[in-house]
Tab-separated table of C-alpha atoms and ligand atoms in Angstrom:
chain	number	residue	atom	x	y	z
A	1	MET	CA	101.709	-95.899	64.554
A	2	THR	CA	98.882	-95.590	67.104
A	3	ILE	CA	96.977	-92.361	67.740
A	4	PRO	CA	97.589	-91.835	71.487
A	5	ALA	CA	94.117	-90.502	72.302
A	6	LEU	CA	92.456	-93.395	70.514
A	7	ALA	CA	94.089	-96.812	70.778
A	8	ILE	CA	93.243	-97.402	67.112
A	9	PRO	CA	96.038	-98.018	64.606
A	10	ALA	CA	96.194	-95.114	62.142
A	11	GLU	CA	95.474	-97.416	59.180
A	12	LYS	CA	92.155	-98.416	60.784
A	13	LEU	CA	90.972	-94.827	61.108
A	14	PRO	CA	88.560	-93.467	58.519
A	15	ARG	CA	90.173	-91.011	56.164
A	16	HIS	CA	86.899	-89.195	55.681
A	17	VAL	CA	84.098	-88.935	58.263
A	18	ALA	CA	80.747	-87.388	57.331
A	19	MET	CA	78.113	-86.361	59.850
A	20	ILE	CA	74.367	-85.808	59.661
A	21	MET	CA	74.010	-83.455	62.611
A	22	ASP	CA	70.400	-84.276	63.454
A	23	GLY	CA	68.209	-83.829	66.527
A	24	ASN	CA	68.811	-80.173	67.469
A	25	GLY	CA	65.078	-79.426	67.443
A	26	ARG	CA	64.142	-82.354	69.678
A	27	TRP	CA	67.038	-81.593	72.029
A	28	ALA	CA	65.561	-78.100	72.539
A	29	ILE	CA	61.909	-79.157	72.790
A	30	GLN	CA	62.829	-81.736	75.442
A	31	ARG	CA	64.188	-78.887	77.547
A	32	GLY	CA	61.307	-76.529	76.863
A	33	TYR	CA	63.450	-74.251	74.654
A	34	PRO	CA	62.659	-72.931	71.162
A	35	ARG	CA	64.123	-74.990	68.298
A	36	LEU	CA	66.677	-72.311	67.483
A	37	ALA	CA	68.241	-72.787	70.930
A	38	GLY	CA	68.878	-76.364	69.812
A	39	HIS	CA	70.633	-75.135	66.685
A	40	LYS	CA	72.801	-72.833	68.796
A	41	ALA	CA	73.724	-75.721	71.118
A	42	GLY	CA	74.412	-77.824	68.020
A	43	THR	CA	76.818	-75.178	66.750
A	44	GLU	CA	78.689	-75.189	70.053
A	45	ASN	CA	78.999	-78.929	69.772
A	46	LEU	CA	80.256	-78.655	66.211
A	47	ARG	CA	83.191	-76.613	67.452
A	48	ARG	CA	84.114	-79.436	69.874
A	49	VAL	CA	83.666	-82.110	67.214
A	50	ILE	CA	85.944	-80.261	64.772
A	51	ARG	CA	88.598	-79.994	67.460
A	52	SER	CA	88.334	-83.727	68.246
A	53	THR	CA	88.563	-84.548	64.541
A	54	VAL	CA	91.839	-82.643	64.278
A	55	GLU	CA	93.092	-84.343	67.449
A	56	PHE	CA	92.153	-87.819	66.185
A	57	GLY	CA	94.154	-87.168	63.024
A	58	ILE	CA	91.246	-87.528	60.588
A	59	LYS	CA	91.934	-85.696	57.338
A	60	TYR	CA	88.453	-85.013	55.926
A	61	LEU	CA	85.242	-84.112	57.731
A	62	THR	CA	81.959	-83.332	55.992
A	63	ILE	CA	79.067	-81.890	57.982
A	64	TYR	CA	75.445	-81.643	56.869
A	65	ALA	CA	74.264	-78.261	58.085
A	66	PHE	CA	71.338	-77.345	55.781
A	67	SER	CA	69.670	-79.487	53.147
A	68	THR	CA	67.898	-78.391	49.965
A	69	GLU	CA	64.724	-79.651	51.678
A	70	ASN	CA	65.282	-77.561	54.830
A	71	TRP	CA	63.889	-74.504	52.970
A	72	GLY	CA	60.507	-76.073	53.734
A	73	ARG	CA	60.834	-75.221	57.451
A	74	PRO	CA	59.100	-72.182	59.004
A	75	PRO	CA	60.723	-68.927	57.755
A	76	GLU	CA	61.936	-67.925	61.243
A	77	GLU	CA	63.858	-71.179	61.550
A	78	VAL	CA	65.353	-70.863	58.058
A	79	MET	CA	66.393	-67.281	58.808
A	80	GLY	CA	67.836	-68.349	62.147
A	81	LEU	CA	69.923	-71.065	60.476
A	82	MET	CA	71.246	-68.562	57.912
A	83	ARG	CA	72.188	-66.193	60.717
A	84	ILE	CA	73.962	-68.992	62.578
A	85	LEU	CA	76.078	-69.733	59.482
A	86	GLU	CA	77.085	-66.079	59.261
A	87	ASP	CA	77.846	-65.868	62.991
A	88	VAL	CA	79.941	-69.023	62.905
A	89	ILE	CA	82.047	-67.635	60.051
A	90	ASP	CA	82.433	-64.290	61.832
A	91	ARG	CA	83.339	-65.776	65.189
A	92	GLU	CA	85.221	-68.975	64.371
A	93	LEU	CA	87.067	-68.390	61.120
A	94	ALA	CA	90.306	-67.014	62.558
A	95	GLU	CA	90.547	-69.795	65.135
A	96	LEU	CA	89.723	-72.540	62.639
A	97	SER	CA	92.313	-71.212	60.256
A	98	LYS	CA	94.900	-71.116	63.045
A	99	GLU	CA	94.167	-74.770	63.768
A	100	GLY	CA	94.958	-75.651	60.148
A	101	VAL	CA	91.398	-76.225	58.967
A	102	GLN	CA	90.715	-75.794	55.256
A	103	LEU	CA	87.077	-74.810	54.739
A	104	ARG	CA	85.137	-75.853	51.683
A	105	HIS	CA	81.499	-75.456	50.826
A	106	ILE	CA	79.374	-78.082	49.108
A	107	GLY	CA	75.910	-77.254	47.813
A	108	ARG	CA	74.223	-74.431	45.911
A	109	LEU	CA	75.930	-71.258	47.013
A	110	GLU	CA	74.183	-69.056	44.462
A	111	ARG	CA	70.819	-69.556	46.144
A	112	LEU	CA	71.993	-67.987	49.411
A	113	ALA	CA	71.874	-64.259	50.237
A	114	PRO	CA	74.732	-62.323	48.557
A	115	LYS	CA	76.207	-61.318	51.927
A	116	ILE	CA	76.420	-64.956	53.028
A	117	GLN	CA	77.849	-65.999	49.668
A	118	SER	CA	80.702	-63.540	49.962
A	119	LYS	CA	81.444	-64.574	53.557
A	120	VAL	CA	81.611	-68.219	52.537
A	121	LEU	CA	83.854	-67.435	49.556
A	122	GLN	CA	86.169	-65.346	51.745
A	123	ALA	CA	86.420	-68.161	54.296
A	124	VAL	CA	87.268	-70.666	51.547
A	125	GLU	CA	89.877	-68.325	50.086
A	126	LEU	CA	91.473	-67.528	53.442
A	127	THR	CA	91.908	-71.175	54.429
A	128	LYS	CA	92.729	-72.752	51.070
A	129	HIS	CA	96.362	-73.510	51.949
A	130	ASN	CA	95.598	-75.145	55.323
A	131	ASP	CA	96.153	-78.870	55.336
A	132	ARG	CA	95.486	-80.356	58.757
A	133	LEU	CA	91.794	-80.995	58.164
A	134	VAL	CA	89.578	-80.417	55.136
A	135	LEU	CA	86.149	-79.408	56.443
A	136	ASN	CA	83.371	-79.618	53.860
A	137	VAL	CA	80.331	-77.680	54.979
A	138	ALA	CA	77.195	-78.977	53.266
A	139	PHE	CA	74.927	-75.957	53.316
A	140	ASN	CA	72.007	-75.812	50.907
A	141	TYR	CA	73.195	-79.233	49.834
A	142	GLY	CA	71.166	-82.039	48.303
A	143	GLY	CA	72.574	-85.244	46.844
A	144	ARG	CA	70.079	-85.322	43.979
A	145	ASP	CA	70.666	-81.657	43.218
A	146	GLU	CA	74.410	-82.350	43.123
A	147	ILE	CA	73.958	-85.190	40.633
A	148	VAL	CA	71.567	-83.150	38.466
A	149	GLN	CA	74.026	-80.257	38.236
A	150	ALA	CA	76.841	-82.727	37.463
A	151	ILE	CA	74.807	-84.193	34.574
A	152	GLN	CA	74.039	-80.699	33.291
A	153	ARG	CA	77.719	-79.741	33.312
A	154	ILE	CA	78.804	-83.006	31.711
A	155	ILE	CA	76.377	-82.367	28.841
A	156	LYS	CA	77.371	-78.689	28.603
A	157	ASP	CA	81.054	-79.671	28.351
A	158	GLY	CA	80.201	-82.007	25.453
A	159	VAL	CA	81.782	-85.025	27.165
A	160	PRO	CA	81.585	-88.011	24.768
A	161	ILE	CA	79.369	-90.872	26.024
A	162	SER	CA	82.293	-93.290	26.061
A	163	GLU	CA	84.131	-91.079	28.578
A	164	VAL	CA	81.323	-91.030	31.145
A	165	SER	CA	82.570	-93.260	33.945
A	166	ASP	CA	82.374	-93.492	37.764
A	167	GLN	CA	85.536	-91.434	38.040
A	168	LEU	CA	84.350	-88.776	35.628
A	169	VAL	CA	81.023	-88.352	37.452
A	170	SER	CA	82.893	-88.047	40.770
A	171	ARG	CA	84.986	-85.251	39.289
A	172	TYR	CA	81.835	-83.290	38.444
A	173	LEU	CA	80.433	-83.452	41.980
A	174	TYR	CA	80.932	-80.762	44.640
A	175	THR	CA	83.273	-83.203	46.387
A	176	ALA	CA	85.679	-83.493	43.424
A	177	GLY	CA	89.128	-84.411	44.719
A	178	VAL	CA	87.832	-85.530	48.137
A	179	PRO	CA	87.922	-89.279	48.875
A	180	ASP	CA	84.514	-90.912	49.422
A	181	PRO	CA	83.367	-90.955	53.059
A	182	ASP	CA	84.456	-94.081	54.927
A	183	LEU	CA	82.186	-93.497	57.907
A	184	ILE	CA	78.895	-91.618	58.117
A	185	ILE	CA	77.573	-90.762	61.562
A	186	ARG	CA	73.907	-89.843	62.001
A	187	THR	CA	72.698	-88.588	65.347
A	188	SER	CA	69.127	-88.691	66.711
A	189	GLY	CA	68.369	-92.221	65.572
A	190	GLU	CA	66.725	-91.688	62.185
A	191	LEU	CA	67.409	-94.581	59.824
A	192	ARG	CA	67.565	-92.651	56.588
A	193	VAL	CA	69.958	-90.916	54.214
A	194	SER	CA	67.981	-87.642	53.833
A	195	ASN	CA	69.636	-86.844	50.495
A	196	PHE	CA	73.177	-86.729	51.911
A	197	LEU	CA	76.143	-87.791	49.741
A	198	ILE	CA	73.994	-90.348	47.936
A	199	TRP	CA	76.634	-90.990	45.263
A	200	GLN	CA	79.702	-90.823	47.521
A	201	ALA	CA	78.207	-93.075	50.229
A	202	ALA	CA	78.109	-96.165	47.987
A	203	TYR	CA	80.408	-98.108	50.330
A	204	ALA	CA	80.409	-95.954	53.463
A	205	GLU	CA	79.981	-97.597	56.859
A	206	TRP	CA	77.169	-96.140	58.980
A	207	TYR	CA	77.097	-95.355	62.671
A	208	ILE	CA	73.669	-94.313	63.875
A	209	THR	CA	73.095	-93.234	67.451
A	210	PRO	CA	69.954	-92.116	69.319
A	211	THR	CA	71.984	-89.264	70.897
A	212	PHE	CA	70.793	-85.828	69.770
A	213	TRP	CA	73.494	-83.817	67.984
A	214	PRO	CA	74.174	-81.261	70.779
A	215	ASP	CA	74.987	-84.198	73.117
A	216	PHE	CA	77.220	-86.132	70.700
A	217	ASP	CA	80.502	-85.846	72.617
A	218	LYS	CA	84.110	-86.885	72.183
A	219	GLU	CA	83.611	-90.190	73.998
A	220	GLU	CA	80.848	-91.225	71.651
A	221	TYR	CA	82.866	-90.032	68.660
A	222	ARG	CA	85.710	-92.232	69.861
A	223	HIS	CA	83.251	-95.123	70.230
A	224	ALA	CA	82.041	-94.591	66.642
A	225	LEU	CA	85.645	-94.712	65.399
A	226	GLU	CA	86.358	-97.867	67.390
A	227	THR	CA	83.231	-99.497	65.983
A	228	PHE	CA	84.405	-98.525	62.505
A	229	ALA	CA	87.874	-99.953	63.129
A	230	ASN	CA	86.287	-103.338	63.913
A	231	ARG	CA	84.085	-103.451	60.825
A	232	ASP	CA	84.874	-105.849	58.037
A	233	ARG	CA	84.652	-103.839	54.806
A	234	ARG	CA	84.263	-106.228	51.911
A	235	PHE	CA	83.305	-103.926	49.000
A	236	GLY	CA	81.390	-106.788	47.445
A	237	GLY	CA	84.244	-109.256	47.846
A	238	VAL	CA	84.803	-112.025	50.361
A	239	ALA	CA	86.559	-111.592	53.709
A	240	PRO	CA	89.978	-113.341	53.650
A	241	VAL	CA	89.163	-115.232	56.883
A	242	ALA	CA	85.894	-116.585	55.459
A	243	LEU	CA	87.772	-117.760	52.357
A	244	GLY	CA	90.252	-119.669	54.473
A	245	LYS	CA	87.727	-121.283	56.775
A	246	GLY	CA	84.707	-121.958	54.648
A	247	SER	CA	85.955	-123.115	51.263
A	248	ASN	CA	87.059	-126.622	50.261
A	249	ALA	CA	89.570	-125.249	47.807
B	301	IPE	C1	69.340	-80.902	62.533
B	301	IPE	O1	68.437	-80.816	63.581
B	301	IPE	C2	69.764	-79.551	62.034
B	301	IPE	C3	69.169	-79.171	60.740
B	301	IPE	C4	68.447	-79.912	59.966
B	301	IPE	C5	69.444	-77.818	60.297
B	301	IPE	P1	66.886	-80.768	63.315
B	301	IPE	O2	66.456	-79.340	63.275
B	301	IPE	O3	66.502	-81.561	62.131
B	301	IPE	O4	66.336	-81.450	64.633
B	301	IPE	P2	65.093	-82.431	64.755
B	301	IPE	O5	65.339	-83.553	63.817
B	301	IPE	O6	63.891	-81.622	64.368
B	301	IPE	O7	65.079	-82.837	66.172
B	302	IPE	C1	69.004	-83.838	57.611
B	302	IPE	O1	68.189	-83.704	58.702
B	302	IPE	C2	69.568	-82.501	57.228
B	302	IPE	C3	70.563	-81.950	58.132
B	302	IPE	C4	71.030	-82.501	59.218
B	302	IPE	C5	71.075	-80.660	57.740
B	302	IPE	P1	66.624	-83.442	58.558
B	302	IPE	O2	66.092	-83.337	59.938
B	302	IPE	O3	66.357	-82.326	57.641
B	302	IPE	O4	66.142	-84.805	57.862
B	302	IPE	P2	64.740	-85.542	57.891
B	302	IPE	O5	63.698	-84.502	57.559
B	302	IPE	O6	64.563	-86.085	59.268
B	302	IPE	O7	64.870	-86.634	56.884
B	303	MG	MG1	65.980	-83.483	61.894
């Protein structure tokens, strides 16, 4: 089966795409706007990207919206980002739910304002039976923080040492039950992980583009997916073609 909008066979599509939505601030500064205008434009773009993800038939999307390190930004910007999260839930929830999007949150919810916590929990509850797209929103998320809390819970549960395995650790992460990301897209050209899905990304493919997040459009998304479809994922093994050609066996 081929996805009509894509010309990529379904089995070559990533099951799980994760995105580091970076470059909102620079997008705004370039236009002489305040940084928060960049975050607003980024939010508009997110709506389009979610819609394209559903259309492309991708089952899991994870978006990095606020990191545990982003608290270090000026208070007005932090407050603005919190307000944007609230506004997005207020304005978009019904529509997202109608489109079959299941919302999940990854990160430390308990460190957010109580009003935001209850909005997030309501959104998760309302959409929990939707199954077209699972959308993980990484808000107040940090990969190291996630691993630290997993270790704490493993110890608290008294898990015997012999039972601590890759699979067990994965089950203690915020992403329990979600397949690892196949493709991670980072906009704005930075060549770093910035504490995103550091455990889950062990064998993810990366697509990094200089485009700032508000300008990352459907065409470029399609290009990222096509690039992914042509990658040779070896997972530490040897590509079958190389085996055939190169060996004397
Ligand atoms: C990404 O855009 C959004 C968040 C981190 C919340 P930035 O705000 O990091 O934009 P730049 O990197 O400063 O341009
Ligand atoms: C990563 O972007 C976090 C999010 C996109 C939410 P940052 O802009 O915070 O990352 P650094 O500071 O460039 O590493
Ligand atoms: Mg940035």
